[in-house]
Coordinates of C-alpha atoms and ligand atoms in Angstrom, one line a residue:
M179 CA -2.2 9.7 24.7
N180 CA 1.1 11.5 24.4
M181 CA 0.8 13.2 27.8
G182 CA 4.5 13.4 28.2
L183 CA 5.1 15.9 25.5
H184 CA 2.7 18.5 26.6
G185 CA 1.8 17.3 30.1
G186 CA -1.8 16.9 28.9
S187 CA -2.5 20.5 29.5
C188 CA -3.8 22.9 26.8
G189 CA -1.6 25.9 27.5
H190 CA 0.4 27.3 24.6
A191 CA 0.7 23.9 22.8
C192 CA -2.9 23.6 21.7
C193 CA -3.3 23.9 18.0
L194 CA -7.0 23.3 17.6
R195 CA -9.7 23.8 20.2
I196 CA -13.3 22.9 19.6
Q197 CA -15.7 23.9 22.3
D198 CA -19.4 23.0 22.7
L199 CA -19.7 22.5 18.9
S200 CA -23.0 21.4 17.4
V201 CA -24.1 21.0 13.8
K202 CA -27.7 20.8 12.6
I203 CA -28.7 20.0 9.0
G204 CA -32.4 20.8 8.6
N205 CA -34.0 19.3 11.7
D206 CA -31.4 16.7 12.1
T207 CA -28.7 17.1 14.8
I208 CA -25.6 15.7 13.2
L209 CA -23.1 16.7 15.9
Q210 CA -23.7 17.6 19.5
D211 CA -21.6 18.8 22.5
I212 CA -18.3 18.2 20.7
N213 CA -15.3 19.3 22.9
L214 CA -11.9 18.4 21.4
H215 CA -8.4 19.7 21.8
I216 CA -5.6 18.8 19.5
H217 CA -2.1 19.5 20.8
C218 CA 0.7 20.5 18.4
G219 CA 2.6 17.6 17.1
E220 CA -0.1 15.1 18.1
M221 CA -1.5 12.4 15.9
V222 CA -5.2 12.1 16.6
A223 CA -7.4 9.3 15.1
L224 CA -11.1 9.9 14.7
I225 CA -13.1 6.7 14.7
G226 CA -16.8 5.8 14.7
P227 CA -19.5 4.0 12.7
N228 CA -20.7 5.2 9.3
G229 CA -23.0 8.2 9.7
A230 CA -21.3 9.1 13.1
G231 CA -20.5 12.6 11.8
K232 CA -16.8 12.2 11.3
S233 CA -16.6 13.8 7.9
T234 CA -19.1 16.5 9.0
L235 CA -16.7 17.4 11.9
I236 CA -13.8 17.7 9.4
K237 CA -15.9 19.9 7.1
T238 CA -16.7 22.1 10.1
I239 CA -13.0 22.4 11.0
L240 CA -12.3 23.3 7.3
G241 CA -15.0 26.1 7.5
Q242 CA -17.2 24.3 5.0
Q243 CA -20.1 23.6 7.4
P244 CA -22.1 26.1 9.5
Y245 CA -22.0 25.3 13.2
E246 CA -22.7 26.6 16.7
G247 CA -19.9 26.7 19.2
I248 CA -16.3 27.8 19.1
V249 CA -13.5 26.5 16.9
T250 CA -10.1 28.1 17.5
F251 CA -6.8 27.5 15.8
S252 CA -3.5 28.9 17.0
V253 CA 0.2 28.5 16.3
P254 CA 2.1 28.3 19.6
G255 CA 4.1 31.4 20.5
Q256 CA 2.4 33.4 17.8
R257 CA -0.9 34.4 19.2
S258 CA -2.0 36.4 16.2
R259 CA -1.2 33.8 13.6
K260 CA -3.9 31.4 12.5
A261 CA -2.9 27.8 12.0
K262 CA -2.8 26.6 8.4
I263 CA -4.7 23.5 7.6
G264 CA -3.8 20.9 4.9
Y265 CA -6.5 18.5 3.8
V266 CA -6.5 15.2 2.0
P267 CA -10.1 14.3 0.9
Q268 CA -11.7 10.9 1.1
S269 CA -11.3 8.8 -2.1
P270 CA -11.5 11.7 -4.6
T271 CA -12.4 11.1 -8.2
F272 CA -10.7 13.1 -10.9
D273 CA -12.3 14.1 -14.1
I274 CA -9.6 16.3 -15.4
G275 CA -8.8 14.9 -18.8
D276 CA -6.2 12.4 -19.9
S277 CA -3.3 14.8 -20.6
V278 CA -3.0 16.4 -17.2
S279 CA 0.2 15.4 -15.4
V280 CA 1.1 15.6 -11.8
A281 CA 3.3 18.6 -12.6
D282 CA 0.4 20.4 -14.3
L283 CA -1.8 19.8 -11.2
F284 CA 0.8 21.2 -8.9
A285 CA 1.5 24.2 -11.2
C286 CA -2.3 25.0 -11.3
C287 CA -2.4 25.0 -7.5
M288 CA 0.8 26.9 -7.1
S289 CA 0.7 29.6 -9.8
R290 CA -1.7 31.4 -12.1
R291 CA 0.2 30.4 -15.2
P292 CA -2.0 28.3 -17.5
A293 CA -1.0 24.6 -17.4
F294 CA -0.7 24.4 -21.2
L295 CA 2.3 26.8 -21.1
G296 CA 4.2 24.2 -19.2
Q297 CA 6.3 25.0 -16.1
S298 CA 9.3 27.2 -15.6
A299 CA 12.5 25.6 -14.4
A300 CA 12.0 27.2 -11.0
M301 CA 8.5 25.9 -10.7
R302 CA 9.5 22.4 -11.7
E303 CA 12.2 22.4 -9.0
K304 CA 9.6 23.5 -6.5
I305 CA 7.2 20.7 -7.5
M306 CA 10.1 18.2 -7.2
E307 CA 10.7 19.5 -3.6
C308 CA 7.0 18.9 -2.9
L309 CA 7.1 15.4 -4.3
E310 CA 10.2 14.6 -2.4
R311 CA 8.3 15.1 0.9
V312 CA 6.3 12.0 0.0
R313 CA 9.2 10.2 -1.9
S314 CA 7.4 10.4 -5.2
E315 CA 9.7 12.5 -7.4
N316 CA 9.3 9.7 -10.1
L317 CA 5.6 10.7 -10.5
I318 CA 6.2 14.2 -11.8
D319 CA 5.5 13.5 -15.4
K320 CA 2.8 10.8 -14.9
R321 CA -0.7 11.5 -16.0
I322 CA -3.1 11.8 -13.1
G323 CA -5.4 9.3 -14.7
A324 CA -2.6 6.7 -14.8
L325 CA -1.8 6.8 -11.1
S326 CA -2.5 3.9 -8.8
G327 CA -4.6 4.5 -5.7
G328 CA -1.6 4.7 -3.5
E329 CA 0.3 7.0 -5.9
L330 CA -2.7 9.4 -6.2
Q331 CA -2.9 9.4 -2.4
R332 CA 0.8 10.4 -2.1
V333 CA 0.3 13.2 -4.7
L334 CA -2.7 14.5 -2.8
L335 CA -0.7 14.4 0.4
A336 CA 2.1 16.3 -1.2
L337 CA -0.4 18.9 -2.4
A338 CA -1.8 19.2 1.2
L339 CA 1.7 19.8 2.4
E340 CA 2.3 22.9 0.2
P341 CA 2.4 25.3 1.8
L342 CA 3.3 23.4 5.0
P343 CA 0.3 23.3 7.3
N344 CA 0.2 23.3 11.1
I345 CA -2.6 20.8 11.0
L346 CA -2.9 18.0 8.4
I347 CA -6.4 16.4 8.1
L348 CA -7.0 13.2 6.3
D349 CA -10.4 11.5 5.7
E350 CA -10.0 7.7 5.6
P351 CA -6.6 7.6 3.9
L352 CA -6.3 3.9 4.6
S353 CA -9.5 2.7 3.0
G354 CA -8.7 0.5 0.0
V355 CA -5.0 0.2 0.9
D356 CA -3.5 -3.2 1.7
V357 CA -1.7 -3.8 5.0
E358 CA 1.7 -3.1 3.6
G359 CA 0.5 0.1 2.0
M360 CA -1.1 1.1 5.3
E361 CA 2.1 0.7 7.2
T362 CA 4.1 2.6 4.5
L363 CA 1.6 5.5 4.6
M364 CA 1.4 5.6 8.4
D365 CA 5.2 5.5 8.7
M366 CA 5.3 8.4 6.2
L367 CA 2.8 10.4 8.1
D368 CA 4.6 9.8 11.3
E369 CA 7.9 11.0 9.8
I370 CA 6.2 14.0 8.2
R371 CA 4.7 15.2 11.5
K372 CA 8.0 14.9 13.3
T373 CA 10.0 16.5 10.5
Y374 CA 7.7 19.4 10.0
D375 CA 6.3 19.6 13.6
L376 CA 2.6 19.4 12.6
S377 CA -0.5 17.9 14.1
I378 CA -2.4 15.2 12.2
L379 CA -6.1 14.5 12.5
M380 CA -7.1 11.4 10.7
I381 CA -10.4 9.5 10.2
T382 CA -9.8 5.8 10.0
H383 CA -11.7 2.5 10.1
D384 CA -8.5 0.5 10.6
F385 CA -8.1 0.0 14.3
S386 CA -4.9 -2.2 14.1
M387 CA -2.8 0.9 13.4
L388 CA -4.0 2.9 16.4
A389 CA -1.9 1.6 19.2
R390 CA 1.3 2.1 17.2
Y391 CA 0.6 5.5 15.7
A392 CA -2.1 7.5 17.5
D393 CA -1.4 9.6 20.6
Q394 CA -5.1 10.2 21.0
V395 CA -8.2 8.2 19.8
V396 CA -11.6 9.9 19.6
L397 CA -14.6 7.7 19.4
M398 CA -17.6 9.5 17.9
D399 CA -21.3 8.7 17.4
R400 CA -22.8 12.2 16.8
Q401 CA -21.1 13.1 20.0
I402 CA -17.8 12.1 21.5
V403 CA -18.5 8.9 23.5
R404 CA -14.9 8.0 24.5
Q405 CA -11.5 9.7 24.1
G406 CA -8.1 8.5 25.3
S407 CA -5.2 6.2 24.3
A408 CA -5.9 3.5 21.7
A409 CA -6.0 0.8 24.5
D410 CA -8.4 2.8 26.6
V411 CA -10.8 3.4 23.7
L412 CA -10.6 0.0 22.0
E413 CA -11.2 -1.9 25.2
S414 CA -14.0 0.4 26.5
E415 CA -17.6 -0.5 27.0
E416 CA -18.5 2.5 24.8
F417 CA -16.5 1.1 21.9
R418 CA -18.2 -2.3 22.3
Q419 CA -21.6 -0.7 22.4
V420 CA -21.2 1.6 19.4
F421 CA -19.8 -1.1 17.1
H422 CA -21.9 -4.0 18.5
R423 CA -25.1 -2.1 18.1
K424 CA -24.3 -1.2 14.5
G425 CA -23.3 -4.9 13.8
G426 CA -19.7 -4.7 12.5
T427 CA -16.6 -2.7 12.5
Q428 CA -17.7 0.1 10.2
Ligands
ADP278 P1 -19.3 9.7 8.7 O1 -18.2 10.5 8.0 O2 -19.0 9.5 10.2 O3 -19.7 8.5 8.0 P2 -21.0 12.0 7.9 O4 -20.4 13.2 8.6 O5 -20.7 11.8 6.5 O6 -20.6 10.7 8.7 O7 -22.6 12.0 8.1 C1 -23.2 12.1 9.3 C2 -24.7 12.2 9.1 O8 -25.0 13.4 8.6 C3 -25.3 11.2 8.2 O9 -26.5 10.7 8.8 C4 -25.5 11.9 6.9 O10 -26.6 11.4 6.2 C5 -25.8 13.3 7.4 N1 -25.4 14.3 6.5 C6 -24.1 14.7 6.1 N2 -24.1 15.7 5.3 C7 -25.4 16.0 5.0 C8 -26.1 17.0 4.2 N3 -25.4 17.8 3.5 N4 -27.4 17.0 4.2 C9 -28.1 16.1 5.0 N5 -27.6 15.2 5.8 C10 -26.2 15.1 5.8
MG279 MG1 -17.1 10.0 6.3

């Protein structure tokens, strides 16, 4: 855990606090007793087996899931300002027609002007700036349907970064990406969080990246069963039990 930066305390530098959170769907308790603090500038990895409630926790943070408990966002030094959240969903599928380009998609999200009217020069420049953040200016006129998995992911990341959030949340961004692609994406996320001073919360099944990139690893199985540095969590009895019981790494 990156204790040095904030001394491990949750004073002014705490961006997201979840206290005593529980989620029930029907009679099923999906999440229970979740207490989690994410400090500003921190990269937090959320791990756990399939069905552990990881995506549900993210939906709760995004305000898409009813819950009991307290979820608080804040921007340090600006008590009254709510933190902005950027979100990159898990393997999205697009069914938006063949002719829609990356520029059209950005323009739809950024202005009310209908996509078929094309973009003004100023809007096109703004879209270029967004794509520059993920080094993908070359994709501006590509059709969405023609993007590779990695390219689509970078475009969605660029969308999540406009307007710049305080917290960036990604649901399994590394699934289906090869090792080289993973390192490229993790390096990019690491650079983005330093450049724009934002926190990142990421669900991942790839544990090999944790030691190098994550300040804090949170192991979940409907509740938080272990939380700490990558080494602490990956070498814990709880980690062994959770994944051994389920018979695999997923
Ligand atoms: P994870 O992302 O860790 O794989 P999820 O948060 O997607 O887990 O799901 C956790 C549990 O909650 C699963 O058992 C899933 O079946 C259940 N669940 C999630 N969403 C719903 C829903 N809308 N209705 C009923 N059960 C749900
Ligand atoms: Mg999930």
